[in-house]
PDB file of C-alpha atoms in Angstrom:
ATOM      1  CA  UNK A  65      82.723 -26.894   2.308  1.00 89.00           C
ATOM      2  CA  UNK A  66      85.772 -24.823   3.631  1.00 92.00           C
ATOM      3  CA  UNK A  67      84.353 -21.815   2.593  1.00 92.00           C
ATOM      4  CA  UNK A  68      81.275 -22.571   4.577  1.00 96.00           C
ATOM      5  CA  UNK A  69      83.120 -23.297   7.779  1.00 97.00           C
ATOM      6  CA  UNK A  70      84.867 -19.997   7.096  1.00 95.00           C
ATOM      7  CA  UNK A  71      81.536 -18.279   6.879  1.00 94.00           C
ATOM      8  CA  UNK A  72      80.278 -19.937  10.026  1.00 97.00           C
ATOM      9  CA  UNK A  73      83.230 -18.872  11.825  1.00 97.00           C
ATOM     10  CA  UNK A  74      83.064 -15.500  11.029  1.00 95.00           C
ATOM     11  CA  UNK A  75      79.329 -15.571  11.919  1.00 96.00           C
ATOM     12  CA  UNK A  76      80.225 -16.949  15.374  1.00 97.00           C
ATOM     13  CA  UNK A  77      82.858 -14.040  15.382  1.00 96.00           C
ATOM     14  CA  UNK A  78      79.986 -11.665  15.037  1.00 95.00           C
ATOM     15  CA  UNK A  79      78.010 -13.430  17.585  1.00 95.00           C
ATOM     16  CA  UNK A  80      80.741 -13.166  19.985  1.00 95.00           C
ATOM     17  CA  UNK A  81      81.548  -9.529  19.562  1.00 93.00           C
ATOM     18  CA  UNK A  82      78.054  -8.973  20.064  1.00 93.00           C
ATOM     19  CA  UNK A  83      77.832 -11.044  23.678  1.00 95.00           C
ATOM     20  CA  UNK A  84      80.833  -8.873  24.500  1.00 94.00           C
ATOM     21  CA  UNK A  85      78.453  -5.864  24.410  1.00 92.00           C
ATOM     22  CA  UNK A  86      76.072  -7.590  26.216  1.00 93.00           C
ATOM     23  CA  UNK A  87      78.208  -8.752  28.963  1.00 95.00           C
ATOM     24  CA  UNK A  88      79.368  -5.164  29.729  1.00 93.00           C
ATOM     25  CA  UNK A  89      75.544  -4.116  29.963  1.00 92.00           C
ATOM     26  CA  UNK A  90      74.410  -7.330  31.726  1.00 91.00           C
ATOM     27  CA  UNK A  91      77.190  -9.687  33.410  1.00 94.00           C
ATOM     28  CA  UNK A  92      75.213 -13.038  33.628  1.00 95.00           C
ATOM     29  CA  UNK A  93      75.995 -16.840  33.628  1.00 96.00           C
ATOM     30  CA  UNK A  94      74.024 -16.991  30.170  1.00 96.00           C
ATOM     31  CA  UNK A  95      75.714 -14.163  28.284  1.00 96.00           C
ATOM     32  CA  UNK A  96      79.234 -15.486  29.541  1.00 97.00           C
ATOM     33  CA  UNK A  97      78.178 -18.876  28.442  1.00 97.00           C
ATOM     34  CA  UNK A  98      76.979 -17.602  24.918  1.00 97.00           C
ATOM     35  CA  UNK A  99      80.250 -15.337  24.785  1.00 97.00           C
ATOM     36  CA  UNK A 100      82.751 -18.490  25.520  1.00 98.00           C
ATOM     37  CA  UNK A 101      80.818 -20.752  23.093  1.00 98.00           C
ATOM     38  CA  UNK A 102      80.187 -18.029  20.329  1.00 98.00           C
ATOM     39  CA  UNK A 103      84.056 -17.673  20.116  1.00 98.00           C
ATOM     40  CA  UNK A 104      84.849 -21.456  20.662  1.00 98.00           C
ATOM     41  CA  UNK A 105      82.646 -22.390  17.864  1.00 98.00           C
ATOM     42  CA  UNK A 106      84.420 -19.330  15.696  1.00 98.00           C
ATOM     43  CA  UNK A 107      87.783 -20.890  16.303  1.00 98.00           C
ATOM     44  CA  UNK A 108      86.707 -24.390  15.900  1.00 98.00           C
ATOM     45  CA  UNK A 109      85.279 -23.386  12.163  1.00 98.00           C
ATOM     46  CA  UNK A 110      88.129 -21.393  11.603  1.00 98.00           C
ATOM     47  CA  UNK A 111      90.488 -24.373  12.258  1.00 98.00           C
ATOM     48  CA  UNK A 112      88.443 -26.598   9.842  1.00 97.00           C
ATOM     49  CA  UNK A 113      88.457 -23.736   7.066  1.00 97.00           C
ATOM     50  CA  UNK A 114      92.400 -23.233   7.647  1.00 97.00           C
ATOM     51  CA  UNK A 115      92.893 -27.058   6.948  1.00 96.00           C
ATOM     52  CA  UNK A 116      92.483 -26.395   3.310  1.00 95.00           C
ATOM     53  CA  UNK A 117      92.696 -22.567   2.438  1.00 93.00           C
ATOM     54  CA  UNK A 118      95.876 -21.038   2.996  1.00 92.00           C
ATOM     55  CA  UNK A 119      96.268 -18.983   6.406  1.00 93.00           C
ATOM     56  CA  UNK A 120      96.159 -15.534   5.342  1.00 90.00           C
ATOM     57  CA  UNK A 121      93.285 -15.653   3.325  1.00 90.00           C
ATOM     58  CA  UNK A 122      91.373 -17.573   5.729  1.00 94.00           C
ATOM     59  CA  UNK A 123      92.471 -15.057   8.629  1.00 93.00           C
ATOM     60  CA  UNK A 124      91.579 -12.199   6.405  1.00 91.00           C
ATOM     61  CA  UNK A 125      87.825 -13.193   5.567  1.00 91.00           C
ATOM     62  CA  UNK A 126      87.521 -14.456   9.089  1.00 94.00           C
ATOM     63  CA  UNK A 127      88.574 -10.667  10.753  1.00 92.00           C
ATOM     64  CA  UNK A 128      86.773  -9.018   7.765  1.00 91.00           C
ATOM     65  CA  UNK A 129      83.096 -10.887   8.369  1.00 92.00           C
ATOM     66  CA  UNK A 130      83.893 -10.276  12.438  1.00 92.00           C
ATOM     67  CA  UNK A 131      84.928  -6.566  12.007  1.00 91.00           C
ATOM     68  CA  UNK A 132      82.006  -5.915   9.446  1.00 92.00           C
ATOM     69  CA  UNK A 133      79.401  -7.690  11.367  1.00 92.00           C
ATOM     70  CA  UNK A 134      80.333  -6.321  14.586  1.00 91.00           C
ATOM     71  CA  UNK A 135      79.908  -2.625  13.165  1.00 92.00           C
ATOM     72  CA  UNK A 136      76.521  -3.759  11.611  1.00 92.00           C
ATOM     73  CA  UNK A 137      75.070  -5.560  14.787  1.00 92.00           C
ATOM     74  CA  UNK A 138      76.519  -2.069  16.685  1.00 92.00           C
ATOM     75  CA  UNK A 139      74.231   0.331  14.150  1.00 93.00           C
ATOM     76  CA  UNK A 140      70.978  -2.259  14.062  1.00 93.00           C
ATOM     77  CA  UNK A 141      71.061  -3.366  18.051  1.00 91.00           C
ATOM     78  CA  UNK A 142      72.793  -0.405  19.689  1.00 88.00           C
ATOM     79  CA  UNK A 143      72.170   2.846  18.293  1.00 89.00           C
ATOM     80  CA  UNK A 144      76.106   3.378  16.885  1.00 90.00           C
ATOM     81  CA  UNK A 145      76.244   6.016  13.943  1.00 90.00           C
ATOM     82  CA  UNK A 146      74.943   4.765  10.450  1.00 92.00           C
ATOM     83  CA  UNK A 147      76.378   7.237   8.116  1.00 91.00           C
ATOM     84  CA  UNK A 148      77.191   7.141   4.466  1.00 93.00           C
ATOM     85  CA  UNK A 149      80.892   6.996   5.096  1.00 92.00           C
ATOM     86  CA  UNK A 150      81.139   4.206   7.476  1.00 91.00           C
ATOM     87  CA  UNK A 151      78.524   2.003   5.539  1.00 92.00           C
ATOM     88  CA  UNK A 152      80.806   2.846   2.276  1.00 94.00           C
ATOM     89  CA  UNK A 153      84.218   1.264   4.369  1.00 93.00           C
ATOM     90  CA  UNK A 154      82.259  -1.726   5.757  1.00 90.00           C
ATOM     91  CA  UNK A 155      81.129  -2.596   2.292  1.00 91.00           C
ATOM     92  CA  UNK A 156      84.683  -2.327   1.369  1.00 92.00           C
ATOM     93  CA  UNK A 157      85.832  -4.704   3.916  1.00 89.00           C
ATOM     94  CA  UNK A 158      82.988  -7.174   2.856  1.00 86.00           C
ATOM     95  CA  UNK A 159      83.795  -6.631  -1.027  1.00 90.00           C
ATOM     96  CA  UNK A 160      87.797  -7.417  -0.150  1.00 88.00           C
ATOM     97  CA  UNK A 161      86.463 -11.020   1.629  1.00 82.00           C
ATOM     98  CA  UNK A 162      84.631 -11.667  -1.710  1.00 83.00           C
ATOM     99  CA  UNK A 163      87.637 -10.807  -3.673  1.00 87.00           C
ATOM    100  CA  UNK A 164      89.740 -12.937  -1.863  1.00 81.00           C
ATOM    101  CA  UNK A 165      87.662 -15.892  -2.504  1.00 77.00           C
ATOM    102  CA  UNK A 166      87.588 -15.320  -5.956  1.00 83.00           C
ATOM    103  CA  UNK A 167      91.643 -15.366  -6.051  1.00 84.00           C
ATOM    104  CA  UNK A 168      92.130 -18.141  -3.663  1.00 72.00           C
TER     105      UNK A 168
END
């Protein structure tokens, strides 16, 4: 269950990063509520995951999902560059996170 919590934490981190971009485009109470809620849920699930997972592993996987997901959201929804090198390095971050699961 700890890995499920960690994946959920990473997904809410991604949502929070997306909401930061929305906040920069349109400042509204709704966007702010989703921004705070996303990061709040992200930290809550991270805390649950860290009850059993080592801190270093949990934090590395959490930031990897958030950073990779944020970059992918930028490419899909905000027209950011989609070149091969960028996609390769995002894939390396994700592969590293999966690798940490196998050794933990």
